[in-house]
């Protein structure tokens, strides 16, 4: 009886709100962005459910996570839009936007907007210095307000979209859970509810990455030498369900099995990374030619990856692969190569006239999350270059100092 009364009140509240939001992120669903976590509709601590009575949320999650593919896509700029016209109530900017840490930082860089109908929306984890609006600005529905980032309490670049009605968190997707009356979605066009297995991206690399490095989607390689000591295959995808099994078979050019690895999922994962690798072949023992990895889920083949093994002396490596490079503050550079540098690598800073200003060895630098933090001396405004050399590979990056 009590439950029925509560449900009746929800009907009354919900019926006052019509479908009025647009989707607050640019691009296509399941191509450019993915719905990973919805609002936790179970108010008790320790349990959770989404608006479909399913598990695409986590305990106490108060918004909807529109997750993009990776940091490379974030770097290219993914626009966030105002879901509805209104007035900017608050903004916060200036926070580091490449977080992979789930433990602190709150909303990071964010915008909140007050709307008619006692609605209020929050757009969180935005890219640093990407906010296009100020407190008090009027915004139109669909207006570009900032870029997706990974600032604050975020492990992957995504937009956390939060909606309040009369000061209370609501789920813009409504409620379709059979134990409660149905509340409608607030979206004019509601994104599809998806929980299907799919692959987002994959690739081979010649080192063992950390999970955070996989989040960068390392530049793929398709050719390795027979002296590479590690060949690692990674996959990034959606929706492994409880009880799913996987098996990965590494096959030699003649088709025979070199190594296989399998396991069973005892937890569901909506957004996942996995990797399998072969390592330590004694020099010249890997057969030359085209190798394959066959990937099975619940015994059906879902992916075949292939790579070539060539003799060591035919691999000409000259460019040092770089994940990203940025100026972190006016005198600090962040340099993140694909693979950690060896101890005898050299990092040199040059002026635009080619004069060397300063140089470092990797062990002289602060190193965290596979990023080298280079603190520069005070320099006049202008264009400069960072050159990094490691064995026979090198990379040159330009940057600008402004005062
Ligand atoms: Zn979230």
CSV table of N, CA and C in Angstrom, one decimal, residues 20-22 81-88 113-117 119-121 123 137-143 145 188:
chain,number,residue,atom,x,y,z
A,20,UNK,N,11.8,17.3,-23.5
A,20,UNK,CA,12.3,18.6,-23.9
A,20,UNK,C,13.8,18.7,-24.0
A,21,UNK,N,14.6,17.6,-23.8
A,21,UNK,CA,16.0,17.7,-23.9
A,21,UNK,C,16.5,17.2,-25.2
A,22,UNK,N,17.6,17.8,-25.7
A,22,UNK,CA,18.3,17.2,-26.8
A,22,UNK,C,19.5,16.4,-26.2
A,81,UNK,N,26.8,20.0,-25.7
A,81,UNK,CA,25.7,20.9,-26.0
A,81,UNK,C,24.8,21.1,-24.8
A,82,UNK,N,24.2,22.3,-24.7
A,82,UNK,CA,23.2,22.5,-23.7
A,82,UNK,C,22.0,21.7,-24.0
A,83,UNK,N,21.5,20.9,-23.1
A,83,UNK,CA,20.3,20.0,-23.4
A,83,UNK,C,19.0,20.8,-23.6
A,84,UNK,N,19.0,22.0,-23.0
A,84,UNK,CA,17.8,22.8,-23.1
A,84,UNK,C,18.2,24.3,-22.9
A,85,UNK,N,17.5,25.2,-23.4
A,85,UNK,CA,17.8,26.6,-23.2
A,85,UNK,C,17.8,27.0,-21.7
A,86,UNK,N,18.5,28.0,-21.3
A,86,UNK,CA,18.5,28.3,-19.9
A,86,UNK,C,19.6,29.4,-19.6
A,87,UNK,N,20.0,29.5,-18.3
A,87,UNK,CA,21.0,30.5,-17.9
A,87,UNK,C,22.1,29.7,-17.1
A,88,UNK,N,23.3,30.1,-17.4
A,88,UNK,CA,24.4,29.4,-16.8
A,88,UNK,C,24.5,29.8,-15.3
A,113,UNK,N,23.5,24.6,-15.5
A,113,UNK,CA,22.6,25.5,-16.2
A,113,UNK,C,21.2,25.3,-15.5
A,114,UNK,N,20.6,26.5,-15.2
A,114,UNK,CA,19.2,26.5,-14.7
A,114,UNK,C,18.3,26.7,-15.9
A,115,UNK,N,17.2,25.9,-15.8
A,115,UNK,CA,16.2,25.9,-16.9
A,115,UNK,C,14.8,26.2,-16.4
A,116,UNK,N,13.8,26.4,-17.3
A,116,UNK,CA,12.4,26.5,-16.9
A,116,UNK,C,12.0,25.2,-16.4
A,117,UNK,N,10.8,25.1,-15.8
A,117,UNK,CA,10.2,23.9,-15.3
A,117,UNK,C,11.0,23.3,-14.1
A,119,UNK,N,14.0,22.8,-13.7
A,119,UNK,CA,15.1,21.8,-14.1
A,119,UNK,C,16.4,22.5,-14.0
A,120,UNK,N,17.4,21.7,-13.8
A,120,UNK,CA,18.8,22.1,-13.6
A,120,UNK,C,19.7,21.0,-14.2
A,121,UNK,N,20.7,21.4,-15.0
A,121,UNK,CA,21.5,20.3,-15.6
A,121,UNK,C,23.0,20.6,-15.3
A,123,UNK,N,27.0,19.4,-16.5
A,123,UNK,CA,27.9,18.8,-17.6
A,123,UNK,C,29.3,18.7,-17.0
A,137,UNK,N,25.4,33.8,-18.4
A,137,UNK,CA,25.1,33.8,-19.8
A,137,UNK,C,23.8,33.0,-20.1
A,138,UNK,N,23.0,33.6,-21.0
A,138,UNK,CA,21.9,32.8,-21.5
A,138,UNK,C,22.4,31.8,-22.6
A,139,UNK,N,21.9,30.6,-22.5
A,139,UNK,CA,22.3,29.7,-23.6
A,139,UNK,C,21.0,29.1,-24.2
A,140,UNK,N,21.2,28.8,-25.5
A,140,UNK,CA,20.1,28.2,-26.3
A,140,UNK,C,20.3,26.7,-26.3
A,141,UNK,N,19.1,26.0,-26.4
A,141,UNK,CA,19.2,24.6,-26.6
A,141,UNK,C,20.1,24.2,-27.7
A,142,UNK,N,21.0,23.3,-27.5
A,142,UNK,CA,21.9,22.8,-28.6
A,142,UNK,C,23.2,23.7,-28.7
A,143,UNK,N,23.3,24.7,-27.9
A,143,UNK,CA,24.5,25.6,-27.9
A,143,UNK,C,25.7,24.8,-27.5
A,145,UNK,N,28.9,24.3,-25.6
A,145,UNK,CA,29.3,24.9,-24.3
A,145,UNK,C,30.7,24.5,-23.8
A,188,UNK,N,13.8,14.4,-26.3
A,188,UNK,CA,12.9,14.5,-27.5
A,188,UNK,C,13.1,13.2,-28.4
